[in-house]
């Protein structure tokens, strides 16, 4: 883009208006005290309207009169919600959060359990070292509690304790890149430092910093969206440099020149050019077979679906999904890739018993792109019927094993279990807690990742595993907590 400049009159002061790529002052990327006050005045009421319109169980107005214990309880609620929101969408988090708080209403309840490793370690440390109260100092919180980074520390301390500390998640990063018209590598230290400084300036001396931070997060996710920001209705558009640039109203100040921004590519001015896009490296492509295993006592009763919990570390840690045969070759049909996994999970399906594989059907594929790999999920529905024992209302027992962890097989197809493996009694271990049968109506309420939600949408769009209308009567036996919710 050329450095073409024009001169126009802005607010009665004659100012020079420049192209975004022309030399400009660092001050363009700094929030002054007076701007911070104006932003706070715009953000606070906007957030309270948004808060009432989109209520979430963990969102409560800050009350400075709460006792230290009550504020610490709020900190626990914010912490749990933030961990969940980092993994999946708000709609999915709400029921999961509600169930979580019923099961572990306080941090001490969580610390005394053995259920969720990611939060458990932090909860036990807080109980041991901080008398069960998450610290109200963001620096201490970040340094002491495993799993809490700068963003979560800022969210917890501002929302629960009213501390003037900033947040910078992906949504706020995009929003502030536009407000500052910062065209620089978004991952560079100089860029993130400027954005954190701006986020700090915006909450400095705020009466309710938690509301300001939540306003920035909400504004970034609902108004200043990646592709179609709603600038005309944005409560802070008069202080947004990217928007001013679009309207040809961005003034140029040549003092203390910025050395962070890079030239903007030629083209019409548009706020969506911010933040700067960095060229992504080509990512490998893989095909996984997703095994949607279902079981039904009789054709008139509800389907149950088998979910497994992903390991506590690694990709999508702790989320629930369907069992997967990873990175398969195309030389074998997707159905044939799925069958051996089913035999590992249900060794008795090959015996003379009543539990049988009724159908194995490939129903299509969904594409899901991770930052490091592009996955095609080939979805195979496996319908089981019959029972392992006399109680035909009980879903069949699942045999845990390595198949649960997407282990790369030496060949793409898992080996069939040996006769010894089939008869061997497996010790009852923690793997069993990572498997459960869930009623069809409840699958969408589970803590699923986005890719698994896409798979589930495909399954339901095809009419579920059986493609037959199902009655809603529950089986007599208690199966999982989720089944209880359905009663
Ligand atoms: S004016 Fe537009 S670009 Fe600027 S913050 Fe608002 S929505 Fe984002």
mmCIF file of N, CA and C and ligand atoms in Angstrom, residues 175 178-179 223-224 229-231 234 236-237 240 243 271, ligand 1:
data_model
loop_
_atom_site.group_PDB
_atom_site.id
_atom_site.type_symbol
_atom_site.label_atom_id
_atom_site.label_comp_id
_atom_site.label_asym_id
_atom_site.label_seq_id
_atom_site.Cartn_x
_atom_site.Cartn_y
_atom_site.Cartn_z
ATOM 1 N N UNK A 175 -9.991 -8.083 19.450
ATOM 2 C CA UNK A 175 -10.649 -6.799 19.706
ATOM 3 C C UNK A 175 -9.619 -5.683 19.902
ATOM 4 N N UNK A 178 -7.622 -4.490 16.962
ATOM 5 C CA UNK A 178 -8.391 -3.558 16.125
ATOM 6 C C UNK A 178 -8.488 -2.185 16.789
ATOM 7 N N UNK A 179 -8.765 -2.181 18.069
ATOM 8 C CA UNK A 179 -8.868 -0.889 18.770
ATOM 9 C C UNK A 179 -7.552 -0.116 18.619
ATOM 10 N N UNK A 223 -19.532 -9.246 19.088
ATOM 11 C CA UNK A 223 -19.620 -8.051 18.223
ATOM 12 C C UNK A 223 -18.387 -7.937 17.326
ATOM 13 N N UNK A 224 -17.223 -7.990 17.931
ATOM 14 C CA UNK A 224 -15.979 -7.829 17.158
ATOM 15 C C UNK A 224 -15.521 -9.211 16.687
ATOM 16 N N UNK A 229 -17.477 -8.166 11.880
ATOM 17 C CA UNK A 229 -17.692 -7.358 13.086
ATOM 18 C C UNK A 229 -18.812 -6.345 12.866
ATOM 19 N N UNK A 230 -19.594 -6.141 13.945
ATOM 20 C CA UNK A 230 -20.740 -5.228 13.825
ATOM 21 C C UNK A 230 -20.312 -3.852 14.344
ATOM 22 N N UNK A 231 -19.466 -3.189 13.565
ATOM 23 C CA UNK A 231 -18.834 -1.950 14.038
ATOM 24 C C UNK A 231 -19.852 -0.843 14.305
ATOM 25 N N UNK A 234 -21.145 -1.103 17.719
ATOM 26 C CA UNK A 234 -20.148 -1.396 18.759
ATOM 27 C C UNK A 234 -20.067 -0.228 19.744
ATOM 28 N N UNK A 236 -17.771 0.837 21.542
ATOM 29 C CA UNK A 236 -16.496 1.569 21.657
ATOM 30 C C UNK A 236 -15.967 1.989 20.283
ATOM 31 N N UNK A 237 -16.853 2.078 19.297
ATOM 32 C CA UNK A 237 -16.355 2.346 17.938
ATOM 33 C C UNK A 237 -15.695 3.724 17.799
ATOM 34 N N UNK A 240 -12.006 3.196 18.356
ATOM 35 C CA UNK A 240 -11.380 2.075 17.655
ATOM 36 C C UNK A 240 -10.595 2.607 16.454
ATOM 37 N N UNK A 243 -11.477 1.089 13.025
ATOM 38 C CA UNK A 243 -12.733 1.613 12.472
ATOM 39 C C UNK A 243 -12.530 3.031 11.944
ATOM 40 N N UNK A 271 -11.521 -3.380 8.827
ATOM 41 C CA UNK A 271 -11.084 -3.722 10.188
ATOM 42 C C UNK A 271 -10.656 -5.184 10.305
HETATM 43 S S1 LIG B 1 -15.525 -0.774 16.045
HETATM 44 FE FE1 LIG B 1 -15.542 -2.708 14.954
HETATM 45 S S2 LIG B 1 -13.420 -3.334 14.852
HETATM 46 FE FE2 LIG B 1 -13.559 -1.747 16.394
HETATM 47 S S3 LIG B 1 -13.798 -2.851 18.317
HETATM 48 FE FE3 LIG B 1 -15.830 -2.345 17.590
HETATM 49 S S4 LIG B 1 -16.478 -4.128 16.401
HETATM 50 FE FE4 LIG B 1 -14.263 -4.277 16.681
#
